[in-house]
Coordinates of C-alpha atoms in Angstrom, one line a residue:
M1 CA 20.6 28.2 -31.0
T2 CA 18.3 25.2 -30.8
N3 CA 14.6 26.1 -31.3
L4 CA 12.6 25.2 -28.2
T5 CA 9.3 23.4 -28.6
N6 CA 7.1 23.7 -25.6
P7 CA 4.0 21.6 -25.7
I8 CA 2.2 23.7 -23.1
K9 CA 1.1 27.1 -24.6
K10 CA -0.9 28.6 -21.8
Q11 CA 0.6 31.7 -20.1
I12 CA 1.0 31.5 -16.4
I13 CA 0.0 34.8 -14.9
K14 CA 0.4 34.9 -11.1
I15 CA 1.3 37.5 -8.6
R16 CA 4.9 36.8 -7.5
G17 CA 5.6 36.0 -3.9
E18 CA 2.3 34.4 -3.0
S19 CA 3.2 30.8 -3.8
L20 CA 6.7 29.3 -4.1
E21 CA 5.3 26.6 -6.3
N22 CA 3.8 29.0 -8.7
D23 CA 6.9 31.2 -8.8
L24 CA 9.1 28.2 -9.6
K25 CA 6.7 27.1 -12.2
T26 CA 7.1 30.4 -14.1
L27 CA 10.8 29.4 -14.5
L28 CA 9.7 26.3 -16.3
Y29 CA 8.0 28.2 -19.1
N30 CA 10.1 31.3 -19.4
E31 CA 13.0 31.1 -21.9
R32 CA 14.9 33.8 -20.0
F33 CA 15.7 31.3 -17.4
F34 CA 16.8 28.5 -19.7
D35 CA 20.5 27.6 -19.8
I36 CA 20.3 24.0 -21.0
T37 CA 18.2 22.2 -23.6
L38 CA 16.8 18.7 -23.3
K39 CA 16.1 16.9 -26.6
C40 CA 13.6 14.1 -26.2
S41 CA 13.1 10.9 -28.0
N42 CA 10.3 12.3 -30.1
G43 CA 12.4 15.2 -31.3
I44 CA 10.8 17.9 -29.1
V45 CA 13.3 20.1 -27.3
L46 CA 12.6 21.5 -23.8
G47 CA 14.4 24.2 -22.0
A48 CA 15.4 24.1 -18.3
C49 CA 17.6 25.6 -15.6
K50 CA 20.8 23.8 -14.7
N51 CA 20.8 24.8 -11.1
I52 CA 17.3 23.5 -10.4
L53 CA 17.9 20.2 -12.2
S54 CA 21.3 19.7 -10.4
A55 CA 19.8 20.5 -7.0
R56 CA 16.7 18.2 -7.5
S57 CA 18.2 15.2 -9.2
N58 CA 21.4 13.3 -8.7
I59 CA 21.2 12.0 -12.3
F60 CA 20.9 15.5 -13.8
N61 CA 23.6 16.7 -11.4
N62 CA 26.0 14.1 -12.7
L63 CA 25.2 14.8 -16.3
I64 CA 25.6 18.5 -16.0
Q65 CA 28.4 18.9 -13.5
H66 CA 30.7 16.2 -14.7
K67 CA 30.3 16.9 -18.4
N68 CA 29.7 20.6 -18.3
I69 CA 27.2 20.5 -21.2
N70 CA 24.5 22.8 -22.4
N71 CA 22.3 20.3 -24.1
I72 CA 21.4 16.7 -23.5
E73 CA 19.7 14.1 -25.7
F74 CA 17.5 11.4 -24.3
E75 CA 16.9 8.5 -26.7
K76 CA 14.3 6.7 -24.5
I77 CA 12.4 9.6 -22.8
D78 CA 9.7 11.4 -24.8
S79 CA 8.7 15.0 -24.2
N80 CA 5.4 14.0 -22.4
A81 CA 7.4 12.1 -19.7
M82 CA 10.1 14.8 -19.6
E83 CA 7.7 17.6 -19.0
F84 CA 6.0 15.6 -16.2
I85 CA 9.4 15.1 -14.6
L86 CA 10.4 18.7 -15.0
N87 CA 7.1 19.9 -13.4
F88 CA 7.8 17.6 -10.4
L89 CA 11.5 18.8 -10.1
Y90 CA 10.5 22.5 -10.3
T91 CA 7.4 22.5 -8.1
C92 CA 7.3 19.1 -6.3
R93 CA 3.8 18.9 -7.7
I94 CA 2.5 15.5 -9.0
D95 CA -0.2 16.1 -11.6
L96 CA -1.9 12.7 -11.5
E97 CA -4.7 14.0 -13.7
K98 CA -2.2 14.1 -16.5
L99 CA -1.5 10.4 -16.3
T100 CA -3.3 8.2 -18.9
I101 CA -3.2 4.6 -19.9
D102 CA -1.0 5.7 -22.9
N103 CA 1.7 7.6 -20.9
I104 CA 1.9 6.0 -17.5
I105 CA 4.6 3.4 -18.5
E106 CA 6.6 6.1 -20.3
I107 CA 6.6 8.4 -17.2
Y108 CA 7.3 5.4 -14.9
H109 CA 10.3 4.6 -17.0
A110 CA 11.5 8.2 -16.7
T111 CA 11.1 8.1 -12.9
E112 CA 13.3 5.0 -12.8
Y113 CA 15.9 6.6 -15.0
F114 CA 16.1 9.7 -12.9
E115 CA 15.8 7.7 -9.6
L116 CA 12.8 9.8 -8.4
H117 CA 11.5 7.4 -5.8
V118 CA 8.8 9.6 -4.3
L119 CA 7.3 10.3 -7.7
K120 CA 7.6 6.6 -8.7
K121 CA 5.7 5.6 -5.6
H122 CA 2.8 7.9 -6.5
I123 CA 2.6 6.5 -10.1
I124 CA 2.5 3.0 -8.8
E125 CA -0.3 3.8 -6.4
Y126 CA -2.2 5.5 -9.3
T127 CA -1.6 2.5 -11.5
K128 CA -3.2 0.3 -8.8
Q129 CA -6.3 2.5 -8.8
I130 CA -6.6 2.2 -12.6
L131 CA -6.4 -1.6 -12.3
E132 CA -9.1 -1.6 -9.6
Y133 CA -11.6 0.8 -11.2
E134 CA -11.0 0.6 -15.0
N135 CA -12.0 -2.3 -17.3
D136 CA -9.8 -5.3 -17.7
D137 CA -8.4 -4.2 -21.0
S138 CA -6.6 -1.2 -19.3
G139 CA -4.3 -3.6 -17.5
K140 CA -3.6 -5.6 -20.6
K141 CA -2.6 -2.4 -22.5
L142 CA -0.4 -1.3 -19.6
L143 CA 1.5 -4.6 -19.6
S144 CA 1.9 -4.4 -23.4
N145 CA 3.2 -0.9 -23.1
F146 CA 5.6 -2.0 -20.4
V147 CA 7.2 -4.7 -22.6
K148 CA 7.4 -2.3 -25.5
K149 CA 9.3 0.2 -23.3
F150 CA 11.5 -2.0 -21.1
A151 CA 13.9 -4.8 -21.9
F152 CA 12.1 -8.2 -22.0
N153 CA 14.0 -9.6 -19.0
T154 CA 13.1 -6.6 -16.8
D155 CA 11.6 -7.2 -13.4
N156 CA 10.5 -4.2 -11.4
E157 CA 7.7 -3.2 -9.1
I158 CA 5.2 -2.1 -11.7
S159 CA 5.8 -5.2 -13.8
Q160 CA 5.1 -7.4 -10.8
I161 CA 1.9 -5.5 -10.1
L162 CA 0.7 -5.9 -13.7
I163 CA 1.6 -9.6 -13.9
E164 CA -0.1 -10.4 -10.6
W165 CA -3.2 -8.5 -11.7
L166 CA -3.4 -10.1 -15.2
A167 CA -2.9 -13.6 -13.6
K168 CA -6.2 -13.1 -11.8
I169 CA -8.0 -12.3 -15.0
S170 CA -9.3 -15.2 -17.0
L171 CA -7.9 -15.1 -20.6
T172 CA -10.9 -16.3 -22.7
S173 CA -11.2 -17.0 -26.4
D174 CA -13.9 -14.4 -26.7
E175 CA -11.5 -11.7 -25.6
A176 CA -8.5 -12.9 -27.7
E177 CA -9.6 -11.2 -30.9
K178 CA -10.4 -7.8 -29.4
D179 CA -8.3 -7.1 -26.3
S180 CA -5.1 -5.0 -26.2
L181 CA -2.7 -7.6 -25.0
T182 CA 0.1 -7.9 -27.6
L183 CA 1.9 -11.1 -28.4
I184 CA 5.1 -9.9 -26.9
G185 CA 3.2 -8.8 -23.8
L186 CA 1.5 -12.2 -23.6
R187 CA 4.9 -13.9 -24.0
Y188 CA 6.4 -11.8 -21.2
F189 CA 3.4 -12.6 -19.0
L190 CA 3.5 -16.4 -19.6
C191 CA 7.3 -16.6 -19.2
K192 CA 7.1 -14.7 -15.8
T193 CA 4.3 -16.9 -14.5
Y194 CA 5.5 -20.3 -15.8
N195 CA 6.4 -21.6 -12.3
T196 CA 4.3 -19.1 -10.3
K197 CA 3.1 -19.9 -6.8
K198 CA 0.7 -17.1 -6.8
P199 CA -3.1 -16.9 -7.8
F200 CA -3.8 -17.7 -11.4
A201 CA -7.2 -17.8 -13.2
T202 CA -6.6 -19.5 -16.6
F203 CA -6.1 -23.2 -17.4
E204 CA -3.2 -24.1 -19.6
L205 CA -5.5 -25.4 -22.3
D206 CA -7.4 -22.2 -22.4
I207 CA -4.1 -20.2 -22.6
F208 CA -3.2 -22.2 -25.7
E209 CA -6.5 -21.7 -27.4
Y210 CA -6.4 -18.0 -26.5
I211 CA -2.9 -17.8 -28.1
V212 CA -4.1 -19.5 -31.3
I213 CA -7.1 -17.2 -31.7
K214 CA -5.1 -14.1 -31.0
I215 CA -2.4 -15.1 -33.6
N216 CA -5.0 -15.9 -36.2
K217 CA -6.6 -12.5 -35.7
I218 CA -3.3 -10.7 -36.0
I219 CA -2.4 -12.6 -39.2
L220 CA -5.8 -12.1 -40.9
N221 CA -5.6 -8.3 -40.1
S222 CA -2.3 -8.1 -41.9
L223 CA -3.6 -9.9 -45.1
E224 CA -5.5 -8.3 -47.9
I225 CA -8.1 -10.8 -49.2
K226 CA -9.2 -9.2 -52.5
D227 CA -11.0 -12.1 -54.1
K228 CA -11.7 -15.8 -53.7
Q229 CA -8.9 -16.7 -56.0
N230 CA -6.4 -15.7 -53.3
E231 CA -8.1 -17.9 -50.6
K232 CA -5.8 -20.9 -51.0
E233 CA -2.7 -18.7 -51.2
N234 CA -3.8 -16.9 -48.0
E235 CA -4.4 -20.2 -46.2
I236 CA -0.8 -21.2 -46.9
I237 CA 0.4 -17.8 -45.6
V238 CA -1.7 -18.1 -42.5
A239 CA -0.4 -21.5 -41.7
K240 CA 3.2 -20.4 -42.1
R241 CA 2.8 -17.4 -40.0
M242 CA 0.8 -19.3 -37.4
N243 CA 3.7 -21.8 -37.1
Y244 CA 6.2 -18.9 -36.8
Y245 CA 4.4 -17.1 -34.0
L246 CA 3.5 -20.2 -32.1
K247 CA 7.1 -21.3 -32.0
L248 CA 7.9 -18.0 -30.3
L249 CA 5.5 -18.9 -27.5
T250 CA 6.0 -22.6 -27.1
P251 CA 8.7 -22.3 -24.4
C252 CA 6.1 -20.4 -22.3
I253 CA 3.4 -23.2 -22.5
D254 CA 3.4 -26.0 -20.0
L255 CA 2.3 -29.1 -22.0
R256 CA 2.3 -31.1 -18.7
R257 CA -0.8 -29.2 -17.7
I258 CA -2.7 -30.1 -21.0
E259 CA -4.7 -33.3 -21.3
S260 CA -3.0 -36.0 -23.4
D261 CA -6.0 -36.4 -25.7
Y262 CA -5.9 -32.8 -26.7
I263 CA -2.1 -32.9 -27.3
I264 CA -2.5 -35.9 -29.6
K265 CA -5.5 -34.6 -31.5
K266 CA -4.8 -30.9 -31.7
I267 CA -1.3 -29.9 -30.8
E268 CA 0.9 -32.6 -32.3
P269 CA -0.5 -32.2 -35.8
M270 CA 0.5 -28.5 -35.7
N271 CA 4.2 -29.4 -35.6
V272 CA 5.2 -26.4 -33.6
F273 CA 6.3 -28.0 -30.3
P274 CA 9.7 -29.8 -30.3
S275 CA 9.2 -33.6 -30.2
E276 CA 11.3 -33.8 -27.1
M277 CA 9.0 -31.3 -25.3
I278 CA 5.9 -33.5 -26.2
T279 CA 7.6 -36.7 -25.2
D280 CA 8.6 -35.2 -21.8
A281 CA 5.0 -34.2 -21.2
Y282 CA 3.8 -37.7 -21.9
R283 CA 6.5 -39.2 -19.6
F284 CA 5.6 -36.8 -16.8
K285 CA 1.9 -37.8 -17.0
L286 CA 2.8 -41.5 -16.7
Q287 CA 4.7 -41.0 -13.4
E288 CA 2.4 -41.9 -10.5
E289 CA 3.8 -39.1 -8.2
N290 CA 2.5 -36.5 -10.7
N291 CA -1.1 -37.8 -10.4
L292 CA -2.2 -34.7 -8.6
F293 CA -0.5 -32.2 -10.9
R294 CA -3.1 -29.6 -11.9
S295 CA -4.1 -28.3 -15.3
I296 CA -3.6 -24.7 -14.2
R297 CA -0.4 -23.0 -13.1
G298 CA -0.1 -21.2 -9.7
I299 CA -2.9 -21.1 -7.1
P300 CA -6.4 -21.4 -8.7
I301 CA -8.5 -18.3 -8.3
F302 CA -11.8 -17.2 -9.9
R303 CA -14.3 -14.4 -10.0
W304 CA -18.1 -14.6 -9.8
N305 CA -19.6 -15.2 -13.2
E306 CA -21.7 -12.2 -14.3
N307 CA -23.1 -14.2 -17.2
N308 CA -25.5 -16.1 -15.0
L309 CA -26.3 -13.2 -12.7
R310 CA -29.9 -12.4 -12.0
N311 CA -31.8 -9.4 -10.6
N312 CA -31.0 -8.4 -7.0
L313 CA -27.5 -9.9 -7.1
Y314 CA -24.5 -7.6 -7.1
I315 CA -20.8 -8.3 -7.8
S316 CA -18.0 -6.0 -6.7
K317 CA -15.8 -4.2 -9.2
D318 CA -13.0 -6.6 -8.7
G319 CA -15.3 -9.6 -9.2
F320 CA -14.5 -11.3 -6.0
T321 CA -17.4 -10.3 -3.7
L322 CA -21.1 -11.3 -4.3
Q323 CA -24.1 -9.9 -2.4
A324 CA -27.8 -10.6 -2.5
D325 CA -30.3 -7.8 -2.1
Q326 CA -32.2 -7.6 1.1
N327 CA -35.4 -8.0 -0.9
L328 CA -34.3 -11.2 -2.7
D329 CA -36.7 -13.7 -1.2
A330 CA -35.9 -16.7 -3.5
Y331 CA -32.5 -18.5 -3.5
K332 CA -30.2 -17.7 -6.5
H333 CA -27.3 -19.8 -7.6
V334 CA -24.1 -18.2 -8.9
M335 CA -21.1 -19.9 -10.4
G336 CA -17.5 -18.9 -10.4
D337 CA -15.9 -18.3 -13.8
L338 CA -13.4 -21.2 -13.4
I339 CA -14.2 -24.4 -15.2
I340 CA -12.3 -27.1 -13.3
R341 CA -11.3 -30.1 -15.4
G342 CA -8.5 -32.7 -15.6
K343 CA -6.7 -34.0 -12.6
G344 CA -5.2 -32.5 -9.5
I345 CA -6.2 -30.8 -6.2
Y346 CA -8.1 -27.5 -6.2
E347 CA -8.7 -25.4 -3.1
W348 CA -10.3 -22.0 -2.5
D349 CA -11.7 -20.0 0.3
I350 CA -15.1 -18.3 0.7
I351 CA -15.3 -15.6 3.4
I352 CA -18.7 -15.1 4.9
E353 CA -18.9 -11.3 5.2
K354 CA -22.6 -11.1 5.9
L355 CA -24.9 -14.0 6.7
C356 CA -28.7 -13.9 6.2
K357 CA -30.6 -17.1 6.1
I358 CA -28.8 -20.3 5.1
I359 CA -26.2 -20.1 2.4
Y360 CA -24.7 -23.0 0.4
I361 CA -21.1 -23.3 -0.8
G362 CA -19.6 -26.0 -3.1
I363 CA -19.4 -27.2 -6.7
C364 CA -21.7 -27.9 -9.6
D365 CA -21.8 -29.6 -12.9
H366 CA -20.7 -27.0 -15.4
K367 CA -22.3 -28.6 -18.4
K368 CA -25.7 -29.1 -16.8
F369 CA -26.0 -25.8 -14.9
N370 CA -28.1 -23.9 -17.4
Q371 CA -30.2 -26.9 -18.1
E372 CA -30.9 -28.0 -14.6
C373 CA -30.4 -25.0 -12.3
Y374 CA -33.5 -23.0 -13.0
N375 CA -35.8 -26.0 -13.0
N376 CA -34.4 -26.9 -9.5
N377 CA -36.9 -26.5 -6.7
N378 CA -34.3 -26.9 -3.9
Q379 CA -32.6 -24.0 -2.1
Y380 CA -29.2 -25.4 -3.2
Y381 CA -27.7 -26.8 -6.4
G382 CA -24.8 -29.1 -6.9
W383 CA -22.6 -30.7 -4.2
V384 CA -22.6 -28.1 -1.4
L385 CA -22.1 -27.5 2.3
G386 CA -24.8 -25.4 4.0
S387 CA -24.2 -22.9 6.7
D388 CA -26.5 -25.1 8.9
G389 CA -23.7 -27.7 9.0
F390 CA -25.3 -30.2 6.5
V391 CA -24.0 -31.3 3.1
Y392 CA -26.4 -31.6 0.2
N393 CA -26.7 -33.1 -3.2
K394 CA -30.0 -33.4 -5.0
K395 CA -32.4 -35.0 -2.5
N396 CA -29.7 -36.3 -0.2
W397 CA -28.2 -34.6 2.8
K398 CA -26.5 -35.4 6.1
K399 CA -24.9 -33.7 9.1
Y400 CA -21.3 -32.7 8.3
T401 CA -20.1 -30.1 10.9
S402 CA -21.0 -29.7 14.5
E403 CA -21.4 -26.0 14.3
K404 CA -23.2 -23.6 12.1
F405 CA -21.5 -20.8 10.2
K406 CA -21.3 -17.3 11.5
E407 CA -20.2 -14.0 9.9
G408 CA -16.4 -13.8 9.4
D409 CA -16.0 -17.5 9.0
K410 CA -13.8 -18.9 6.3
V411 CA -15.0 -22.0 4.4
T412 CA -12.4 -23.8 2.3
I413 CA -13.4 -26.2 -0.5
H414 CA -10.9 -29.1 -1.0
L415 CA -11.6 -30.7 -4.4
N416 CA -9.6 -33.7 -5.6
M417 CA -10.4 -34.1 -9.3
T418 CA -8.1 -37.1 -9.6
D419 CA -10.2 -39.1 -7.2
K420 CA -13.4 -37.1 -7.7
T421 CA -13.8 -36.3 -4.0
C422 CA -14.7 -33.2 -2.1
A423 CA -14.2 -32.0 1.5
F424 CA -14.7 -28.8 3.4
S425 CA -12.8 -26.8 6.2
V426 CA -14.3 -24.2 8.4
N427 CA -11.8 -21.8 9.8
N428 CA -8.9 -24.1 8.9
I429 CA -10.5 -27.1 10.7
R430 CA -10.8 -29.7 8.0
N431 CA -13.5 -32.4 7.8
D432 CA -13.4 -35.7 5.9
Y433 CA -14.3 -36.2 2.3
V434 CA -18.0 -36.6 1.8
S435 CA -18.0 -40.4 1.2
E436 CA -21.5 -40.4 -0.3
W437 CA -20.5 -38.1 -3.2
K438 CA -19.4 -40.6 -5.8
N439 CA -20.9 -38.9 -8.8
I440 CA -18.8 -35.7 -9.2
P441 CA -18.5 -35.0 -12.9
S442 CA -15.3 -34.3 -15.0
E443 CA -16.0 -30.6 -15.4
V444 CA -17.2 -28.6 -12.4
C445 CA -17.5 -24.9 -11.3
P446 CA -17.5 -23.3 -7.9
I447 CA -21.0 -22.4 -6.9
V448 CA -22.9 -20.6 -4.0
S449 CA -26.6 -20.2 -3.3
L450 CA -27.8 -17.2 -1.3
K451 CA -30.6 -14.7 -0.7
Q452 CA -31.8 -11.8 1.5
G453 CA -28.6 -9.7 2.0
S454 CA -25.9 -12.4 2.4
R455 CA -22.5 -11.3 1.2
L456 CA -19.6 -13.7 0.2
R457 CA -16.1 -13.1 -0.9
V458 CA -13.8 -15.5 -2.7
Q459 CA -10.1 -15.6 -2.1
H460 CA -7.2 -18.0 -3.0
H461 CA -6.4 -20.5 -0.4
F462 CA -3.4 -19.2 1.6
Y463 CA -2.2 -22.6 2.9
Y464 CA -2.3 -24.1 -0.6
E465 CA 0.3 -26.7 -1.4
S466 CA 1.4 -26.0 -5.0
Y467 CA 1.5 -28.8 -7.6

């Protein structure tokens, strides 16, 4: 007889008859009631009762009734996931406290295999809570675990949730060396979002630089540099491996969204992109109808930048809502974490959830922000629309809208980086481009200025025309 290995050792001592759930749970841990064994992918064998499995799961019913077997082997379900499934089948209890970043995908895979739709729904909702309340790296690890567990071409509900969540996270060079996103996870993410029409937070150039840094870190971690005599040899190895890994990811990178100068100076010399792919990118850029094609895939979205946050300003956990303390008497200027460059049209919405004093919404010079902003004596900074209906830039202002803002209003910024022009809409009523603004720089960031309790939320522009 197969030796059973039960990972839970605690003895369940309950008075029978008081709780159906507890009574059924005793069957799960008492070998007297086992008439079938389940060998899991990690070699652990669990015992179970055929009648309960058949009654609770169509998949188990088919396996047991049609084949009349006393043991089943599962090559892709480990004992952790199987025990979670058995506990649910026996008691209908969902032990969410047992879910972790490391086992959620494994258990989700098991719910799909056994077609347990109720349990799967609870796991999906719990995953959403993790993405909302845990740090950004948790979602990256979940996506990496997903690609490791499922076939690369898999599309299901949890993969869509993870992809859409990661798309709203800015992939920065600083995080590339230390986050948990694997190369295969990154490749899956980029392939699935190549033609996305949904919110996206990372420019294509930044994606490429993130990839290069991540690959370089992976390669260096795999090398043993014992002395300086091996440095040249290691440089050759690094170059070869870099070339190999980059070629795996090149189909997922949209060169049309990267500036020509960067392609010429940085990308072409690497000899990793097919010449046809580079030529097609150049030809695309030369066509006049593509003049508004953006340097970012999907619909641009950003979060408020915590790096330039000051006292008495608060950002929500998801990064999209910014609030000033009631006691903040001086105006503070806060940028979004999206550096807008290149050509194309960029639009985003700011929802005025709470309005105290005048607020200012618009764009600013990314390169000069730290230098100029805190020496600025004005209430505003950059090229902005005030809630008083005036537009402002430096010492210049003029009346722009006939009405002042109120709480609940939606302000949309329409930025044309090809023509370097900017316009605003209030509650979907669009106004003309501000003709006096002829000095918008080549790199800008979203910005707001607020004080004394005002609260603003950024969201992607729903009526966005994708380019």
